[in-house]
Coordinates of C-alpha atoms in Angstrom, one line a residue:
M1 CA 119.5 187.9 55.6
S2 CA 122.6 186.2 54.3
M3 CA 124.1 184.3 51.4
P4 CA 126.3 181.7 53.1
A5 CA 126.5 179.0 50.3
T6 CA 126.3 178.6 46.6
S7 CA 124.7 176.0 44.3
N8 CA 126.2 176.0 40.8
D9 CA 125.5 179.6 39.6
R10 CA 123.1 180.4 42.3
A11 CA 123.6 181.8 45.8
K12 CA 121.6 180.6 48.9
V13 CA 119.5 183.3 50.4
V14 CA 118.1 183.1 53.9
S15 CA 115.3 185.5 54.7
K16 CA 111.8 185.3 56.2
L17 CA 108.3 184.6 54.9
P18 CA 104.9 184.3 56.5
G19 CA 103.8 180.7 56.9
W20 CA 100.5 181.1 54.9
L21 CA 102.4 182.7 52.0
R22 CA 105.0 180.0 52.0
Q23 CA 102.3 177.3 51.9
N24 CA 100.5 179.1 49.0
L25 CA 103.8 179.1 47.2
K26 CA 104.4 175.4 47.8
V27 CA 100.9 174.5 46.5
R28 CA 101.0 176.8 43.4
T29 CA 104.5 175.7 42.3
A30 CA 103.4 172.0 42.7
Q31 CA 100.3 172.7 40.7
L32 CA 102.3 174.3 37.9
G33 CA 105.3 171.9 38.1
I34 CA 107.7 174.7 38.8
E35 CA 110.6 174.7 41.3
I36 CA 110.1 177.1 44.3
Q37 CA 113.4 178.8 43.7
T38 CA 112.4 179.5 40.1
A39 CA 109.1 181.0 41.2
V40 CA 110.9 183.3 43.8
E41 CA 113.4 184.4 41.2
Q42 CA 110.6 185.3 38.7
G43 CA 108.7 187.1 41.5
I44 CA 111.7 189.2 42.5
T45 CA 112.5 190.0 38.9
A46 CA 108.9 191.2 38.4
W47 CA 109.0 193.2 41.6
L48 CA 112.3 194.9 40.6
D49 CA 110.6 195.9 37.3
L50 CA 107.7 197.7 39.1
A51 CA 107.6 201.4 38.9
S52 CA 106.7 201.7 42.6
T53 CA 106.1 199.5 45.6
T54 CA 103.1 197.2 45.3
T55 CA 100.4 196.6 48.0
S56 CA 101.8 195.8 51.4
V57 CA 101.6 192.1 52.6
D58 CA 100.9 191.1 56.2
T59 CA 104.2 189.5 57.3
A60 CA 103.3 189.0 61.0
G61 CA 104.8 185.8 62.3
A62 CA 107.2 185.5 59.3
E63 CA 109.6 182.6 59.8
S64 CA 113.0 181.6 58.2
F65 CA 112.8 180.9 54.5
S66 CA 115.7 180.0 52.3
T67 CA 116.1 179.6 48.5
F68 CA 118.7 179.8 45.8
L69 CA 118.8 182.8 43.5
P70 CA 121.0 183.8 40.6
Q71 CA 124.2 185.5 41.5
G72 CA 123.8 189.3 42.1
Q73 CA 119.9 189.2 42.2
W74 CA 119.8 189.5 46.0
E75 CA 122.2 192.4 46.1
E76 CA 120.0 194.3 43.5
F77 CA 116.9 193.4 45.5
R78 CA 118.4 194.8 48.7
R79 CA 119.3 198.0 47.0
I80 CA 115.9 198.5 45.5
A81 CA 114.2 197.6 48.7
E82 CA 116.2 200.3 50.5
D83 CA 115.3 202.8 47.8
R84 CA 111.6 201.9 48.2
R85 CA 112.0 202.0 52.0
V86 CA 110.6 198.5 52.6
S87 CA 112.1 195.8 54.7
L88 CA 113.7 192.8 53.0
T89 CA 111.0 190.6 54.5
Q90 CA 108.2 192.8 53.1
G91 CA 109.9 193.1 49.7
L92 CA 110.2 189.3 49.5
A93 CA 106.6 188.8 50.5
Q94 CA 105.5 191.3 47.9
S95 CA 107.6 189.5 45.3
V96 CA 106.1 186.1 46.1
Q97 CA 102.6 187.5 46.2
L98 CA 103.2 189.2 42.8
W99 CA 104.3 185.9 41.4
L100 CA 101.2 184.1 42.8
D101 CA 98.9 186.8 41.3
T102 CA 100.4 186.5 37.9
H103 CA 100.5 182.7 37.9
P104 CA 97.0 181.5 38.8
A105 CA 96.2 177.9 39.7
P106 CA 95.5 175.8 36.6
D107 CA 91.9 174.6 36.0
V108 CA 91.1 171.1 37.0
Q109 CA 91.6 168.9 33.9
R110 CA 88.2 167.2 33.4
P111 CA 87.7 164.4 30.9
E112 CA 85.5 165.0 27.8
I113 CA 83.8 161.7 28.4
T114 CA 83.1 160.6 32.0
R115 CA 85.6 158.0 32.9
R116 CA 84.2 154.7 34.2
V117 CA 86.2 152.4 36.4
V118 CA 84.9 148.9 37.1
V119 CA 86.6 147.4 40.2
C120 CA 86.2 143.7 40.0
N121 CA 87.1 140.1 40.8
Q122 CA 84.6 137.3 41.3
K123 CA 86.5 136.2 44.5
G124 CA 85.2 137.9 47.6
G125 CA 87.4 139.2 50.4
V126 CA 90.2 140.6 48.2
G127 CA 89.4 144.2 49.2
K128 CA 87.6 145.5 46.1
T129 CA 85.6 147.9 48.3
A130 CA 88.6 149.4 50.0
I131 CA 90.2 150.0 46.6
T132 CA 87.0 151.5 45.1
A133 CA 86.8 153.9 48.0
G134 CA 90.5 154.7 48.2
V135 CA 90.8 155.6 44.5
G136 CA 87.7 157.6 44.6
E137 CA 88.8 159.6 47.6
A138 CA 92.2 160.2 46.1
L139 CA 90.7 161.5 42.8
A140 CA 88.3 163.9 44.8
E141 CA 90.9 165.5 47.0
D142 CA 91.4 169.3 47.1
P143 CA 93.4 170.6 44.1
N144 CA 94.5 173.5 46.3
R145 CA 96.1 171.4 49.0
L146 CA 99.2 169.1 49.0
F147 CA 99.0 165.4 50.0
P148 CA 101.7 162.8 50.4
V149 CA 101.9 160.5 47.4
R150 CA 104.2 157.6 46.7
V151 CA 106.1 158.3 43.5
A152 CA 106.0 155.9 40.6
K153 CA 109.5 154.7 41.0
A154 CA 108.8 153.5 44.5
L155 CA 106.2 151.0 43.2
A156 CA 108.8 149.5 40.8
T157 CA 111.3 149.3 43.6
A158 CA 108.8 147.6 45.9
L159 CA 107.9 145.1 43.1
R160 CA 111.5 144.3 42.6
A161 CA 112.0 143.9 46.3
S162 CA 109.2 141.3 46.4
E163 CA 111.4 138.8 44.6
S164 CA 113.4 138.5 47.9
P165 CA 111.9 136.3 50.6
D166 CA 113.8 138.4 53.1
N167 CA 112.2 141.7 52.3
V168 CA 110.5 143.6 55.1
P169 CA 106.8 143.9 55.6
D170 CA 106.7 147.5 54.5
A171 CA 108.8 147.1 51.4
A172 CA 106.1 148.8 49.5
Y173 CA 106.7 152.0 51.3
D174 CA 109.7 154.2 51.9
P175 CA 109.2 157.8 53.2
L176 CA 112.0 158.9 51.0
D177 CA 109.9 158.0 47.9
V178 CA 107.0 160.2 49.0
E179 CA 106.3 163.7 47.7
K180 CA 103.6 166.3 48.3
L181 CA 101.3 166.8 45.3
P182 CA 98.0 168.6 44.8
G183 CA 94.8 166.7 44.8
H184 CA 93.0 165.9 41.6
G185 CA 89.9 167.9 42.4
L186 CA 87.6 165.6 40.3
R187 CA 83.9 165.0 40.8
V188 CA 83.6 161.4 41.7
L189 CA 80.6 159.0 42.1
L190 CA 81.1 155.7 43.9
V191 CA 78.5 153.1 42.9
D192 CA 77.9 150.3 45.4
F193 CA 76.9 147.6 43.0
D194 CA 77.2 144.8 45.5
P195 CA 74.1 143.6 47.4
Q196 CA 76.2 143.0 50.5
S197 CA 76.5 146.8 50.8
H198 CA 80.1 146.8 52.1
L199 CA 80.9 150.2 50.4
T200 CA 77.7 151.8 51.7
N201 CA 78.4 150.6 55.2
Q202 CA 82.1 151.5 55.2
L203 CA 81.4 155.1 54.2
G204 CA 78.8 155.5 57.0
A205 CA 75.7 155.5 54.8
A206 CA 72.6 153.3 55.1
P207 CA 71.6 150.7 52.5
L208 CA 68.5 151.7 50.6
A209 CA 65.2 150.3 51.8
M210 CA 63.9 147.2 50.0
N211 CA 60.5 148.8 49.4
G212 CA 61.9 152.0 47.9
D213 CA 63.8 152.9 44.8
S214 CA 67.2 151.5 43.9
L215 CA 69.8 151.0 41.2
T216 CA 68.3 147.5 40.6
N217 CA 64.9 149.0 39.8
H218 CA 66.4 151.4 37.3
M219 CA 68.4 148.6 35.6
A220 CA 65.3 146.4 35.5
G221 CA 63.3 149.1 33.8
D222 CA 61.1 149.7 36.9
P223 CA 62.3 153.0 38.4
K224 CA 60.3 154.6 41.2
G225 CA 61.9 158.0 41.0
D226 CA 65.0 159.9 39.9
L227 CA 68.3 158.0 40.6
R228 CA 69.9 161.3 41.6
D229 CA 67.6 161.4 44.7
L230 CA 69.3 158.3 46.1
I231 CA 72.9 159.8 45.9
V232 CA 74.5 160.9 49.2
P233 CA 77.6 163.1 49.8
V234 CA 80.7 161.6 51.4
D235 CA 82.6 163.7 54.0
E236 CA 81.9 167.1 52.4
E237 CA 84.3 168.8 54.8
N238 CA 87.3 166.9 53.4
F239 CA 86.2 166.4 49.8
G240 CA 84.5 169.6 49.2
G241 CA 81.3 168.1 47.9
R242 CA 83.2 166.4 45.1
L243 CA 82.7 162.8 46.4
H244 CA 79.3 161.1 46.3
L245 CA 77.9 157.6 46.8
L246 CA 75.1 155.7 45.2
P247 CA 74.2 153.3 48.1
S248 CA 73.4 149.7 47.5
C249 CA 70.1 147.9 48.2
H250 CA 69.8 144.3 49.2
D251 CA 67.4 143.8 46.3
A252 CA 70.5 143.5 44.1
F253 CA 70.6 139.9 45.2
L254 CA 67.8 139.4 42.7
L255 CA 69.4 141.5 40.0
D256 CA 70.5 138.6 37.7
V257 CA 67.0 137.2 37.9
R258 CA 65.4 140.5 37.0
L259 CA 67.9 141.2 34.2
S260 CA 67.1 137.9 32.6
A261 CA 63.8 139.5 31.5
V262 CA 65.3 142.7 30.2
R263 CA 66.2 143.4 26.6
A264 CA 69.8 144.3 25.9
R265 CA 70.5 143.4 29.5
E266 CA 74.3 143.9 29.1
A267 CA 73.5 147.7 28.7
A268 CA 71.3 147.9 31.7
L269 CA 73.8 149.5 34.0
E270 CA 74.8 152.1 31.4
R271 CA 71.1 153.0 30.8
A272 CA 70.7 153.6 34.5
L273 CA 73.8 155.6 35.1
L274 CA 74.0 157.6 31.8
P275 CA 71.7 160.4 33.1
L276 CA 74.2 161.0 36.0
E277 CA 77.4 161.2 33.9
A278 CA 77.1 164.9 33.2
D279 CA 77.5 165.6 36.9
Y280 CA 80.7 163.6 37.4
D281 CA 84.2 163.3 36.0
V282 CA 84.7 159.7 37.2
I283 CA 82.2 157.0 38.1
I284 CA 83.7 154.0 40.0
V285 CA 81.7 150.8 40.3
D286 CA 82.3 148.4 43.2
C287 CA 81.3 145.1 41.6
P288 CA 79.9 142.1 43.4
P289 CA 81.9 138.9 43.7
S290 CA 80.0 137.3 40.8
L291 CA 80.4 136.3 37.2
G292 CA 76.7 136.6 36.4
L293 CA 74.6 139.0 34.3
S294 CA 75.4 141.9 36.7
M295 CA 79.2 141.5 35.9
D296 CA 78.4 141.5 32.2
A297 CA 76.5 144.8 32.7
A298 CA 79.4 146.2 34.6
A299 CA 82.0 145.2 32.1
Y300 CA 79.9 146.6 29.3
Y301 CA 79.6 149.9 31.2
G302 CA 83.4 150.1 31.4
R303 CA 84.0 149.4 27.7
R304 CA 85.8 152.0 25.6
R305 CA 83.3 154.3 23.9
E306 CA 83.6 156.1 20.6
G307 CA 85.9 159.1 21.0
E308 CA 87.5 157.7 24.2
G309 CA 91.2 156.9 24.3
P310 CA 92.6 153.6 25.4
G311 CA 92.9 153.2 29.2
Q312 CA 90.5 156.0 30.1
S313 CA 87.9 153.6 31.2
G314 CA 87.9 149.9 31.9
A315 CA 88.4 147.2 34.5
L316 CA 90.6 147.5 37.6
I317 CA 91.2 144.0 38.9
V318 CA 91.9 143.5 42.6
V319 CA 93.7 140.4 43.8
Q320 CA 95.7 139.1 46.7
A321 CA 99.1 137.5 46.7
E322 CA 97.8 133.9 47.1
D323 CA 96.7 131.1 44.8
S324 CA 92.9 131.4 44.9
S325 CA 93.1 134.9 43.5
A326 CA 94.9 133.6 40.4
D327 CA 92.1 131.1 39.8
A328 CA 89.4 133.8 40.1
Y329 CA 91.5 136.1 37.8
D330 CA 91.4 133.4 35.1
L331 CA 87.6 133.1 35.4
L332 CA 87.1 136.9 35.2
T333 CA 89.4 137.4 32.2
N334 CA 87.7 134.6 30.4
Q335 CA 84.4 136.3 30.9
M336 CA 85.8 139.6 29.7
E337 CA 87.2 137.9 26.6
D338 CA 83.9 136.3 25.8
L339 CA 82.2 139.7 26.0
R340 CA 84.8 141.3 23.8
S341 CA 84.3 138.5 21.2
D342 CA 80.5 138.1 21.4
L343 CA 79.6 141.8 21.4
A344 CA 82.7 143.2 19.6
L345 CA 83.7 145.4 22.5
D346 CA 86.9 147.1 23.4
I347 CA 87.2 146.5 27.2
D348 CA 90.5 147.8 28.5
Y349 CA 92.3 146.5 31.6
L350 CA 93.4 149.4 33.7
G351 CA 95.7 147.1 35.7
I352 CA 96.0 144.7 38.6
V353 CA 96.0 145.9 42.2
V354 CA 97.7 143.5 44.7
N355 CA 95.9 144.3 47.9
L356 CA 96.4 143.3 51.5
Y357 CA 100.1 142.4 50.9
D358 CA 102.3 141.3 53.7
S359 CA 105.7 139.7 52.8
R360 CA 105.9 138.2 56.3
R361 CA 103.6 135.5 55.0
G362 CA 106.7 134.2 53.3
Y363 CA 107.1 132.4 50.0
I364 CA 103.4 132.1 49.2
A365 CA 103.1 135.9 49.3
T366 CA 106.3 136.8 47.5
S367 CA 106.1 134.2 44.8
S368 CA 102.4 135.0 44.1
L369 CA 103.3 138.7 43.9
Q370 CA 106.0 137.9 41.4
G371 CA 103.4 135.9 39.4
W372 CA 101.2 138.9 39.1
V373 CA 104.2 141.1 38.1
D374 CA 105.1 138.5 35.4
I375 CA 101.7 138.9 33.7
K376 CA 102.8 142.3 32.2
D377 CA 99.5 142.9 30.4
P378 CA 97.6 143.9 32.4
K379 CA 100.4 145.2 34.6
V380 CA 100.5 145.6 38.3
V381 CA 99.5 149.3 39.0
G382 CA 99.2 149.1 42.8
L383 CA 100.6 147.3 45.8
I384 CA 98.7 148.0 49.0
S385 CA 100.0 146.7 52.3
D386 CA 97.8 144.9 54.9
L387 CA 97.9 147.5 57.7
K388 CA 95.6 148.5 60.5
E389 CA 94.5 152.0 59.3
Q390 CA 92.1 150.6 56.7
K391 CA 90.5 148.3 59.2
E392 CA 90.2 151.2 61.7
A393 CA 88.6 153.5 59.1
V394 CA 86.0 150.8 58.3
R395 CA 85.3 150.4 62.0
M396 CA 84.9 154.1 62.3
K397 CA 82.8 154.3 59.1
Q398 CA 85.1 157.0 57.7
P399 CA 86.9 157.3 54.4
L400 CA 90.5 156.1 54.8
L401 CA 92.0 159.3 53.3
S402 CA 90.1 161.3 55.9
Y403 CA 90.7 159.0 58.9
A404 CA 94.5 158.5 58.2
P405 CA 95.5 160.8 55.3
S406 CA 99.3 160.3 55.8
S407 CA 99.2 156.5 56.4
Q408 CA 101.1 154.2 54.2
Q409 CA 97.8 152.9 52.7
A410 CA 96.6 156.4 51.9
V411 CA 99.9 157.3 50.3
A412 CA 99.6 154.1 48.2
M413 CA 96.0 154.8 47.2
R414 CA 97.0 158.2 45.9
A415 CA 99.7 156.6 43.9
L416 CA 97.3 154.1 42.5
A417 CA 94.9 156.8 41.5
R418 CA 97.7 158.5 39.5
E419 CA 98.7 155.3 37.9
I420 CA 95.3 154.8 36.3
S421 CA 94.6 158.5 35.6

């Protein structure tokens, strides 16, 4: 144990702490937004105030641990530890455990109204499915574990860097701009609303049988059972039963035809999914590349409801840094504006995600990205690089955040989830 350096009015203390206890301390301080040195100081203060020694802590395998404490606190701690006949390692472990016991993990913040995120763009191939899955996975991660997240300032830096044609392929990622944060711990339902079933297949599930029940049947007013019975869990080991999928069925190719005979057809998706909302904090809909009646129903489902704040639900638009995405964007936003006007709806844009970005494609990519940035409203909320891990996860039929949890794309997906939370 030593105090070899000072930081302002604090002295650096080098001691030992068991790895499991150090990890619990890291997680809890991150959950509460408190610096580790502040937590240790508070724990030691509380331990010094005890009338007697608290319960012994298993310190087997304790390893070096350093922190900064107020001047004089460590000397007092050493004196009291000697009086109580405990080692400094044991006393520090008791202090940290005391702090953990008196500072429980906060409850997961659940929305009063289930949030609805509609991931859309009528252009195919932009990666809507990957964004749907990645955001849902990020929102469902364990609140009692730490995960690498790209901090908000890194996105702004990457977007500024995009103005230069000489920027490197991974300009959207800098390990120095990554921090470890707790998962959101939300209950998430992913809805595969695309008859091509990409989301269903990517997550290792099977499309629903054509002669059985489906979301299409429920929207058309011809259900064959409870929609809950069609839902399947996604990687329960990594997401703790918080992430679920409503698989697609190829009968969705006929959805627009069937909706044409339904009254108030724009509300058909909401009528089908409303009974499920009590079970989930967030429902994310992977929309088909279409501007038909199904897209009207999806946009209506994502509208702002009474009592819901702006930006809680709405449309997340996925694009690429190339010209055809811009054309598709104009068509989509025109449809949204028509719905807003015709039905007097508040449909919020949650932002634009520029997906599959690679500045090595030169001026087309960098100038197109700048064009998206210049829109301002909706703003760019995510920049996802075109890297191999997403493709590998799809091939393996695994969630990206399970398959490559520390990859650049996973780090960016977590940042995106926080941007729209």
